[in-house]
PDB file of C-alpha atoms in Angstrom:
ATOM      1  CA  MET A   5      -2.602  -2.017  16.639  1.00  0.00           C
ATOM      2  CA  THR A   6      -4.835   0.553  14.997  1.00  0.00           C
ATOM      3  CA  ARG A   7      -4.987   1.576  11.390  1.00  0.00           C
ATOM      4  CA  ALA A   8      -2.786   4.439  10.266  1.00  0.00           C
ATOM      5  CA  PRO A   9      -4.794   7.631   9.682  1.00  0.00           C
ATOM      6  CA  ALA A  10      -5.895   7.652   6.045  1.00  0.00           C
ATOM      7  CA  SER A  11      -4.543  10.307   3.779  1.00  0.00           C
ATOM      8  CA  HIS A  12      -7.032  12.672   2.200  1.00  0.00           C
ATOM      9  CA  TRP A  13      -6.749  10.844  -1.084  1.00  0.00           C
ATOM     10  CA  ASP A  14      -7.119  12.859  -4.251  1.00  0.00           C
ATOM     11  CA  PRO A  15      -7.434  10.401  -7.167  1.00  0.00           C
ATOM     12  CA  GLN A  16      -6.153  12.959  -9.678  1.00  0.00           C
ATOM     13  CA  ALA A  17      -3.090  13.813  -7.579  1.00  0.00           C
ATOM     14  CA  TYR A  18      -2.509  10.108  -7.038  1.00  0.00           C
ATOM     15  CA  ALA A  19      -2.594   9.463 -10.775  1.00  0.00           C
ATOM     16  CA  THR A  20      -0.155  12.353 -11.348  1.00  0.00           C
ATOM     17  CA  ASN A  21       2.358  11.688  -8.556  1.00  0.00           C
ATOM     18  CA  ALA A  22       1.920   7.953  -7.947  1.00  0.00           C
ATOM     19  CA  GLY A  23       0.971   6.456 -11.285  1.00  0.00           C
ATOM     20  CA  PHE A  24       4.064   4.298 -10.920  1.00  0.00           C
ATOM     21  CA  VAL A  25       2.292   2.289  -8.188  1.00  0.00           C
ATOM     22  CA  PRO A  26      -0.076   0.335 -10.465  1.00  0.00           C
ATOM     23  CA  ALA A  27       2.445   0.378 -13.316  1.00  0.00           C
ATOM     24  CA  LEU A  28       5.070  -1.333 -11.172  1.00  0.00           C
ATOM     25  CA  GLY A  29       2.429  -3.696  -9.809  1.00  0.00           C
ATOM     26  CA  GLN A  30       2.193  -5.489 -13.145  1.00  0.00           C
ATOM     27  CA  PRO A  31       4.525  -8.357 -12.115  1.00  0.00           C
ATOM     28  CA  VAL A  32       2.371  -9.004  -9.055  1.00  0.00           C
ATOM     29  CA  ALA A  33      -0.782  -9.128 -11.158  1.00  0.00           C
ATOM     30  CA  ALA A  34       1.004 -11.589 -13.436  1.00  0.00           C
ATOM     31  CA  LEU A  35       1.952 -13.676 -10.402  1.00  0.00           C
ATOM     32  CA  LEU A  36      -1.725 -13.813  -9.439  1.00  0.00           C
ATOM     33  CA  ALA A  37      -2.490 -15.321 -12.863  1.00  0.00           C
ATOM     34  CA  ALA A  38      -6.222 -14.682 -12.590  1.00  0.00           C
ATOM     35  CA  ARG A  39      -8.445 -16.969 -14.643  1.00  0.00           C
ATOM     36  CA  ALA A  40     -11.843 -16.405 -16.200  1.00  0.00           C
ATOM     37  CA  GLY A  41     -14.623 -17.350 -13.828  1.00  0.00           C
ATOM     38  CA  GLU A  42     -12.565 -16.941 -10.642  1.00  0.00           C
ATOM     39  CA  ARG A  43     -13.852 -14.688  -7.891  1.00  0.00           C
ATOM     40  CA  ILE A  44     -11.037 -12.459  -6.628  1.00  0.00           C
ATOM     41  CA  LEU A  45     -10.742  -9.970  -3.752  1.00  0.00           C
ATOM     42  CA  ASP A  46      -8.484  -6.922  -4.244  1.00  0.00           C
ATOM     43  CA  VAL A  47      -7.486  -5.666  -0.776  1.00  0.00           C
ATOM     44  CA  GLY A  48      -6.696  -1.950  -0.920  1.00  0.00           C
ATOM     45  CA  CYS A  49      -7.730  -1.483  -4.539  1.00  0.00           C
ATOM     46  CA  GLY A  50      -7.201   2.288  -4.629  1.00  0.00           C
ATOM     47  CA  ASP A  51      -8.497   3.855  -7.834  1.00  0.00           C
ATOM     48  CA  GLY A  52      -8.909   0.444  -9.443  1.00  0.00           C
ATOM     49  CA  VAL A  53      -6.285   0.564 -12.201  1.00  0.00           C
ATOM     50  CA  LEU A  54      -4.931  -2.925 -11.462  1.00  0.00           C
ATOM     51  CA  THR A  55      -8.355  -4.165 -10.370  1.00  0.00           C
ATOM     52  CA  ALA A  56      -9.678  -3.393 -13.846  1.00  0.00           C
ATOM     53  CA  GLU A  57      -6.797  -5.293 -15.443  1.00  0.00           C
ATOM     54  CA  ILE A  58      -7.559  -8.340 -13.299  1.00  0.00           C
ATOM     55  CA  ALA A  59     -11.248  -8.089 -14.206  1.00  0.00           C
ATOM     56  CA  ALA A  60     -10.294  -7.980 -17.900  1.00  0.00           C
ATOM     57  CA  THR A  61      -9.145 -11.607 -17.590  1.00  0.00           C
ATOM     58  CA  GLY A  62     -12.775 -12.610 -17.111  1.00  0.00           C
ATOM     59  CA  ALA A  63     -12.476 -12.963 -13.345  1.00  0.00           C
ATOM     60  CA  SER A  64     -15.165 -11.523 -11.071  1.00  0.00           C
ATOM     61  CA  VAL A  65     -13.328  -9.001  -8.910  1.00  0.00           C
ATOM     62  CA  VAL A  66     -14.408  -7.171  -5.761  1.00  0.00           C
ATOM     63  CA  GLY A  67     -12.192  -4.251  -4.770  1.00  0.00           C
ATOM     64  CA  VAL A  68     -12.176  -2.830  -1.252  1.00  0.00           C
ATOM     65  CA  ASP A  69     -10.485   0.301   0.082  1.00  0.00           C
ATOM     66  CA  ALA A  70     -10.914   2.547   3.131  1.00  0.00           C
ATOM     67  CA  SER A  71     -10.912   5.708   0.991  1.00  0.00           C
ATOM     68  CA  PRO A  72     -14.333   6.822  -0.324  1.00  0.00           C
ATOM     69  CA  GLU A  73     -12.604   9.046  -2.891  1.00  0.00           C
ATOM     70  CA  MET A  74     -10.572   6.193  -4.332  1.00  0.00           C
ATOM     71  CA  ILE A  75     -13.560   3.854  -4.325  1.00  0.00           C
ATOM     72  CA  ALA A  76     -15.521   6.467  -6.281  1.00  0.00           C
ATOM     73  CA  ALA A  77     -12.715   6.499  -8.863  1.00  0.00           C
ATOM     74  CA  ALA A  78     -12.721   2.687  -9.008  1.00  0.00           C
ATOM     75  CA  ARG A  79     -16.491   2.611  -9.481  1.00  0.00           C
ATOM     76  CA  GLY A  80     -16.015   5.105 -12.292  1.00  0.00           C
ATOM     77  CA  ARG A  81     -14.143   2.324 -14.088  1.00  0.00           C
ATOM     78  CA  GLY A  82     -17.229   0.129 -13.816  1.00  0.00           C
ATOM     79  CA  LEU A  83     -15.820  -2.006 -10.999  1.00  0.00           C
ATOM     80  CA  ASP A  84     -17.511  -3.661  -8.031  1.00  0.00           C
ATOM     81  CA  ALA A  85     -15.673  -1.514  -5.481  1.00  0.00           C
ATOM     82  CA  ARG A  86     -16.680  -1.094  -1.843  1.00  0.00           C
ATOM     83  CA  VAL A  87     -15.641   1.215   0.974  1.00  0.00           C
ATOM     84  CA  MET A  88     -14.222  -1.238   3.515  1.00  0.00           C
ATOM     85  CA  SER A  89     -11.128  -1.343   5.691  1.00  0.00           C
ATOM     86  CA  GLY A  90      -8.740  -4.207   5.065  1.00  0.00           C
ATOM     87  CA  GLU A  91      -8.700  -4.615   8.831  1.00  0.00           C
ATOM     88  CA  ALA A  92     -12.446  -5.296   8.911  1.00  0.00           C
ATOM     89  CA  LEU A  93     -13.135  -7.490   5.879  1.00  0.00           C
ATOM     90  CA  ASP A  94     -16.723  -8.704   5.836  1.00  0.00           C
ATOM     91  CA  PHE A  95     -16.552 -11.836   3.676  1.00  0.00           C
ATOM     92  CA  ALA A  96     -16.708 -15.545   4.415  1.00  0.00           C
ATOM     93  CA  GLY A  97     -15.360 -18.265   2.144  1.00  0.00           C
ATOM     94  CA  GLU A  98     -16.323 -16.749  -1.195  1.00  0.00           C
ATOM     95  CA  PHE A  99     -13.078 -15.974  -3.045  1.00  0.00           C
ATOM     96  CA  ASP A 100     -10.809 -18.190  -5.141  1.00  0.00           C
ATOM     97  CA  ALA A 101      -7.933 -15.754  -4.637  1.00  0.00           C
ATOM     98  CA  ALA A 102      -6.988 -12.486  -2.951  1.00  0.00           C
ATOM     99  CA  PHE A 103      -4.639  -9.822  -4.284  1.00  0.00           C
ATOM    100  CA  SER A 104      -3.054  -6.701  -2.816  1.00  0.00           C
ATOM    101  CA  ASN A 105      -0.615  -4.177  -4.261  1.00  0.00           C
ATOM    102  CA  ALA A 106       1.039  -1.327  -2.325  1.00  0.00           C
ATOM    103  CA  ALA A 107      -1.671  -1.278   0.329  1.00  0.00           C
ATOM    104  CA  LEU A 108      -0.955  -3.566   3.282  1.00  0.00           C
ATOM    105  CA  HIS A 109       1.660  -1.212   4.752  1.00  0.00           C
ATOM    106  CA  TRP A 110      -1.152   1.303   5.397  1.00  0.00           C
ATOM    107  CA  MET A 111      -3.000  -1.182   7.596  1.00  0.00           C
ATOM    108  CA  ARG A 112      -1.557  -1.090  11.108  1.00  0.00           C
ATOM    109  CA  ASP A 113      -3.442  -4.107  12.474  1.00  0.00           C
ATOM    110  CA  ALA A 114      -1.697  -6.642  10.278  1.00  0.00           C
ATOM    111  CA  GLY A 115      -3.105  -9.585  12.221  1.00  0.00           C
ATOM    112  CA  ALA A 116      -6.661  -8.415  11.575  1.00  0.00           C
ATOM    113  CA  VAL A 117      -5.902  -8.131   7.865  1.00  0.00           C
ATOM    114  CA  ALA A 118      -4.417 -11.630   7.764  1.00  0.00           C
ATOM    115  CA  ARG A 119      -7.383 -13.153   9.597  1.00  0.00           C
ATOM    116  CA  GLY A 120      -9.864 -11.280   7.421  1.00  0.00           C
ATOM    117  CA  VAL A 121      -8.272 -12.465   4.197  1.00  0.00           C
ATOM    118  CA  MET A 122      -8.185 -16.011   5.578  1.00  0.00           C
ATOM    119  CA  ARG A 123     -11.926 -15.869   6.321  1.00  0.00           C
ATOM    120  CA  ALA A 124     -12.695 -14.431   2.885  1.00  0.00           C
ATOM    121  CA  LEU A 125     -10.980 -17.217   0.956  1.00  0.00           C
ATOM    122  CA  LYS A 126     -12.242 -20.633  -0.023  1.00  0.00           C
ATOM    123  CA  PRO A 127     -10.193 -23.659   1.117  1.00  0.00           C
ATOM    124  CA  GLY A 128      -7.108 -24.005  -1.084  1.00  0.00           C
ATOM    125  CA  ALA A 129      -7.339 -20.413  -2.348  1.00  0.00           C
ATOM    126  CA  ARG A 130      -4.241 -18.256  -2.841  1.00  0.00           C
ATOM    127  CA  PHE A 131      -3.200 -14.796  -1.632  1.00  0.00           C
ATOM    128  CA  VAL A 132      -0.687 -12.912  -3.775  1.00  0.00           C
ATOM    129  CA  GLY A 133       0.639  -9.414  -3.314  1.00  0.00           C
ATOM    130  CA  GLU A 134       3.287  -6.806  -2.731  1.00  0.00           C
ATOM    131  CA  MET A 135       3.771  -4.094  -0.131  1.00  0.00           C
ATOM    132  CA  GLY A 136       6.443  -1.890   1.359  1.00  0.00           C
ATOM    133  CA  GLY A 137       9.088  -3.974   3.123  1.00  0.00           C
ATOM    134  CA  ALA A 138      11.793  -3.306   5.706  1.00  0.00           C
ATOM    135  CA  GLY A 139      13.810  -0.247   4.676  1.00  0.00           C
ATOM    136  CA  ASN A 140      11.192   1.108   2.265  1.00  0.00           C
ATOM    137  CA  VAL A 141      11.681   4.840   1.507  1.00  0.00           C
ATOM    138  CA  ALA A 142      13.963   5.047   4.547  1.00  0.00           C
ATOM    139  CA  THR A 143      15.669   8.188   3.248  1.00  0.00           C
ATOM    140  CA  ILE A 144      12.374  10.026   2.813  1.00  0.00           C
ATOM    141  CA  TRP A 145      11.256   9.008   6.298  1.00  0.00           C
ATOM    142  CA  SER A 146      14.569  10.166   7.774  1.00  0.00           C
ATOM    143  CA  GLY A 147      13.935  13.560   6.209  1.00  0.00           C
ATOM    144  CA  ILE A 148      10.363  13.643   7.487  1.00  0.00           C
ATOM    145  CA  HIS A 149      11.360  12.819  11.059  1.00  0.00           C
ATOM    146  CA  ALA A 150      14.271  15.297  11.072  1.00  0.00           C
ATOM    147  CA  GLU A 151      12.276  18.200   9.636  1.00  0.00           C
ATOM    148  CA  LEU A 152       9.289  17.638  11.886  1.00  0.00           C
ATOM    149  CA  ALA A 153      11.488  17.291  14.973  1.00  0.00           C
ATOM    150  CA  ALA A 154      13.153  20.618  14.125  1.00  0.00           C
ATOM    151  CA  ARG A 155       9.688  22.186  14.076  1.00  0.00           C
ATOM    152  CA  GLY A 156       8.467  20.501  17.263  1.00  0.00           C
ATOM    153  CA  TYR A 157       6.247  17.868  15.638  1.00  0.00           C
ATOM    154  CA  THR A 158       6.208  14.086  15.887  1.00  0.00           C
ATOM    155  CA  VAL A 159       4.336  11.641  13.660  1.00  0.00           C
ATOM    156  CA  PRO A 160       2.347   9.415  16.055  1.00  0.00           C
ATOM    157  CA  ALA A 161       2.937   5.684  15.891  1.00  0.00           C
ATOM    158  CA  SER A 162      -0.594   5.167  14.560  1.00  0.00           C
ATOM    159  CA  ALA A 163       0.317   7.184  11.451  1.00  0.00           C
ATOM    160  CA  LEU A 164       3.522   5.316  10.631  1.00  0.00           C
ATOM    161  CA  HIS A 165       3.503   2.743   7.855  1.00  0.00           C
ATOM    162  CA  TRP A 166       4.151  -0.957   8.518  1.00  0.00           C
ATOM    163  CA  TYR A 167       7.232  -2.050   6.574  1.00  0.00           C
ATOM    164  CA  PRO A 168       7.903  -5.559   7.905  1.00  0.00           C
ATOM    165  CA  SER A 169      10.851  -7.854   7.624  1.00  0.00           C
ATOM    166  CA  VAL A 170      10.238 -11.124   5.803  1.00  0.00           C
ATOM    167  CA  GLU A 171      10.358 -12.950   9.142  1.00  0.00           C
ATOM    168  CA  ASP A 172       7.768 -10.701  10.807  1.00  0.00           C
ATOM    169  CA  PHE A 173       5.472 -10.856   7.788  1.00  0.00           C
ATOM    170  CA  ILE A 174       5.584 -14.648   7.583  1.00  0.00           C
ATOM    171  CA  ALA A 175       4.987 -14.995  11.320  1.00  0.00           C
ATOM    172  CA  ILE A 176       1.790 -12.948  11.194  1.00  0.00           C
ATOM    173  CA  TYR A 177       0.326 -14.797   8.222  1.00  0.00           C
ATOM    174  CA  ALA A 178       1.347 -18.206   9.555  1.00  0.00           C
ATOM    175  CA  ALA A 179      -0.412 -17.338  12.821  1.00  0.00           C
ATOM    176  CA  ALA A 180      -3.569 -16.622  10.794  1.00  0.00           C
ATOM    177  CA  GLY A 181      -3.385 -20.160   9.358  1.00  0.00           C
ATOM    178  CA  PHE A 182      -1.815 -19.636   5.924  1.00  0.00           C
ATOM    179  CA  THR A 183       0.574 -22.226   4.514  1.00  0.00           C
ATOM    180  CA  GLU A 184       3.100 -22.345   1.649  1.00  0.00           C
ATOM    181  CA  ILE A 185       4.092 -18.772   2.515  1.00  0.00           C
ATOM    182  CA  ALA A 186       6.870 -17.410   0.317  1.00  0.00           C
ATOM    183  CA  ALA A 187       8.072 -13.820   0.735  1.00  0.00           C
ATOM    184  CA  HIS A 188      11.144 -11.860  -0.274  1.00  0.00           C
ATOM    185  CA  LEU A 189      12.388  -8.271  -0.359  1.00  0.00           C
ATOM    186  CA  ILE A 190      13.105  -6.477  -3.637  1.00  0.00           C
ATOM    187  CA  ASP A 191      15.217  -3.313  -3.836  1.00  0.00           C
ATOM    188  CA  ARG A 192      13.439  -1.159  -6.408  1.00  0.00           C
ATOM    189  CA  PRO A 193      14.740   2.381  -6.897  1.00  0.00           C
ATOM    190  CA  THR A 194      11.669   4.242  -8.111  1.00  0.00           C
ATOM    191  CA  PRO A 195      11.526   7.516 -10.092  1.00  0.00           C
ATOM    192  CA  LEU A 196       9.270  10.147  -8.532  1.00  0.00           C
ATOM    193  CA  PRO A 197       7.632  12.284 -11.223  1.00  0.00           C
ATOM    194  CA  GLY A 198       6.605  14.925  -8.683  1.00  0.00           C
ATOM    195  CA  GLY A 199       9.779  14.755  -6.632  1.00  0.00           C
ATOM    196  CA  VAL A 200       9.798  14.089  -2.911  1.00  0.00           C
ATOM    197  CA  LYS A 201       7.410  17.003  -2.376  1.00  0.00           C
ATOM    198  CA  GLY A 202       4.875  15.383  -4.703  1.00  0.00           C
ATOM    199  CA  TRP A 203       5.294  12.082  -2.828  1.00  0.00           C
ATOM    200  CA  ILE A 204       4.686  13.788   0.518  1.00  0.00           C
ATOM    201  CA  ASP A 205       1.728  15.785  -0.803  1.00  0.00           C
ATOM    202  CA  THR A 206       0.170  12.538  -2.064  1.00  0.00           C
ATOM    203  CA  PHE A 207       0.938  10.111   0.755  1.00  0.00           C
ATOM    204  CA  MET A 208       1.509  12.072   3.965  1.00  0.00           C
ATOM    205  CA  THR A 209      -1.517  14.339   4.428  1.00  0.00           C
ATOM    206  CA  GLY A 210      -3.101  12.013   6.982  1.00  0.00           C
ATOM    207  CA  ALA A 211       0.142  11.618   8.938  1.00  0.00           C
ATOM    208  CA  PHE A 212       0.718  15.383   8.990  1.00  0.00           C
ATOM    209  CA  ASP A 213      -2.848  15.924  10.175  1.00  0.00           C
ATOM    210  CA  ALA A 214      -2.260  13.348  12.927  1.00  0.00           C
ATOM    211  CA  ALA A 215       0.923  15.206  13.916  1.00  0.00           C
ATOM    212  CA  GLY A 216      -1.111  18.381  14.391  1.00  0.00           C
ATOM    213  CA  ILE A 217       0.343  20.249  11.424  1.00  0.00           C
ATOM    214  CA  ALA A 218      -2.023  22.877  10.040  1.00  0.00           C
ATOM    215  CA  PRO A 219      -3.011  22.248   6.408  1.00  0.00           C
ATOM    216  CA  ALA A 220      -1.692  25.684   5.398  1.00  0.00           C
ATOM    217  CA  ALA A 221       1.804  24.727   6.617  1.00  0.00           C
ATOM    218  CA  GLN A 222       2.047  21.309   5.013  1.00  0.00           C
ATOM    219  CA  ALA A 223       3.200  22.324   1.522  1.00  0.00           C
ATOM    220  CA  GLU A 224       6.056  24.431   2.904  1.00  0.00           C
ATOM    221  CA  ILE A 225       7.140  21.596   5.208  1.00  0.00           C
ATOM    222  CA  ALA A 226       7.033  19.128   2.301  1.00  0.00           C
ATOM    223  CA  ALA A 227       9.334  21.418   0.316  1.00  0.00           C
ATOM    224  CA  ALA A 228      11.725  21.640   3.281  1.00  0.00           C
ATOM    225  CA  ILE A 229      11.826  17.844   3.590  1.00  0.00           C
ATOM    226  CA  GLU A 230      12.572  17.567  -0.117  1.00  0.00           C
ATOM    227  CA  ALA A 231      15.499  19.950   0.320  1.00  0.00           C
ATOM    228  CA  ARG A 232      16.840  17.838   3.210  1.00  0.00           C
ATOM    229  CA  VAL A 233      17.068  14.680   1.108  1.00  0.00           C
ATOM    230  CA  ALA A 234      17.988  16.209  -2.248  1.00  0.00           C
ATOM    231  CA  ASP A 235      21.657  15.218  -2.008  1.00  0.00           C
ATOM    232  CA  ARG A 236      20.659  11.560  -1.583  1.00  0.00           C
ATOM    233  CA  LEU A 237      17.622  11.187  -3.857  1.00  0.00           C
ATOM    234  CA  ARG A 238      18.044  13.690  -6.709  1.00  0.00           C
ATOM    235  CA  GLY A 239      20.332  12.672  -9.528  1.00  0.00           C
ATOM    236  CA  PRO A 240      21.042  13.861 -13.068  1.00  0.00           C
ATOM    237  CA  ASP A 241      17.877  12.155 -14.317  1.00  0.00           C
ATOM    238  CA  GLY A 242      15.592  13.418 -11.561  1.00  0.00           C
ATOM    239  CA  TRP A 243      14.256  12.147  -8.245  1.00  0.00           C
ATOM    240  CA  VAL A 244      14.575   8.454  -7.380  1.00  0.00           C
ATOM    241  CA  ALA A 245      13.201   7.055  -4.100  1.00  0.00           C
ATOM    242  CA  ASP A 246      14.727   4.127  -2.219  1.00  0.00           C
ATOM    243  CA  TYR A 247      11.779   1.758  -2.464  1.00  0.00           C
ATOM    244  CA  VAL A 248      11.971  -1.759  -1.018  1.00  0.00           C
ATOM    245  CA  ARG A 249       9.079  -4.094  -1.783  1.00  0.00           C
ATOM    246  CA  LEU A 250       8.001  -7.265  -0.015  1.00  0.00           C
ATOM    247  CA  ARG A 251       6.418  -9.655  -2.534  1.00  0.00           C
ATOM    248  CA  PHE A 252       4.564 -12.729  -1.336  1.00  0.00           C
ATOM    249  CA  THR A 253       2.427 -15.736  -2.165  1.00  0.00           C
ATOM    250  CA  MET A 254       0.585 -18.097   0.206  1.00  0.00           C
ATOM    251  CA  ARG A 255      -2.402 -20.415   0.422  1.00  0.00           C
ATOM    252  CA  LYS A 256      -5.316 -21.169   2.682  1.00  0.00           C
ATOM    253  CA  PRO A 257      -5.165 -24.886   3.581  1.00  0.00           C
ATOM    254  CA  ASP A 258      -7.570 -27.238   1.788  1.00  0.00           C
TER     255      ASP A 258
END
């Protein structure tokens, strides 16, 4: 598999329309339970909001992300943040733990990610995280596929997100050599401050580019997709997306 085309990340738009991502990642950071003096790898660190919170424990944290724009934002927080794909991690046996929040579903070559994290960890080290799981934002994706099909577009497979079942996820990480793998799905209806259009503007630019949609047409298409799913996702208190998260813990053998 190849990595999904990266969105043209805008850190300010991300903070406005997707600030819920790090906020709702707090339980995962707590599950990591970072300790002072540990060296920790944050895979897909984004703009570094959660990375900074982990570093505040006294741990030494390295954040990696494929987006130069997001890495620049993370470095602006004073973090050790590096432009690096999670599918091509360049570390060997130096981390006491690895962490990832809302990032692994962007990485199409899941086996490469699993093997890279395995190489990066010390024997006995842990990997803790959360990502989109089977059924994640299914209603939004149904609207995307329907609207694009009506306009003669198709999102290529390389631009689709990877939302695995628990069984598929465990199989990939077990094949990479991890043990004590625990994973489960969590239904988490999630308010969207910018509506579905804001979600699409933030997360789907790369996929729309890959589908051959001209940049000038993307905002109008996003609005049309929002209208398609309004009866299912807009309630009296605003827009709520049908998020499903896959939360996990595992270890590298001693």
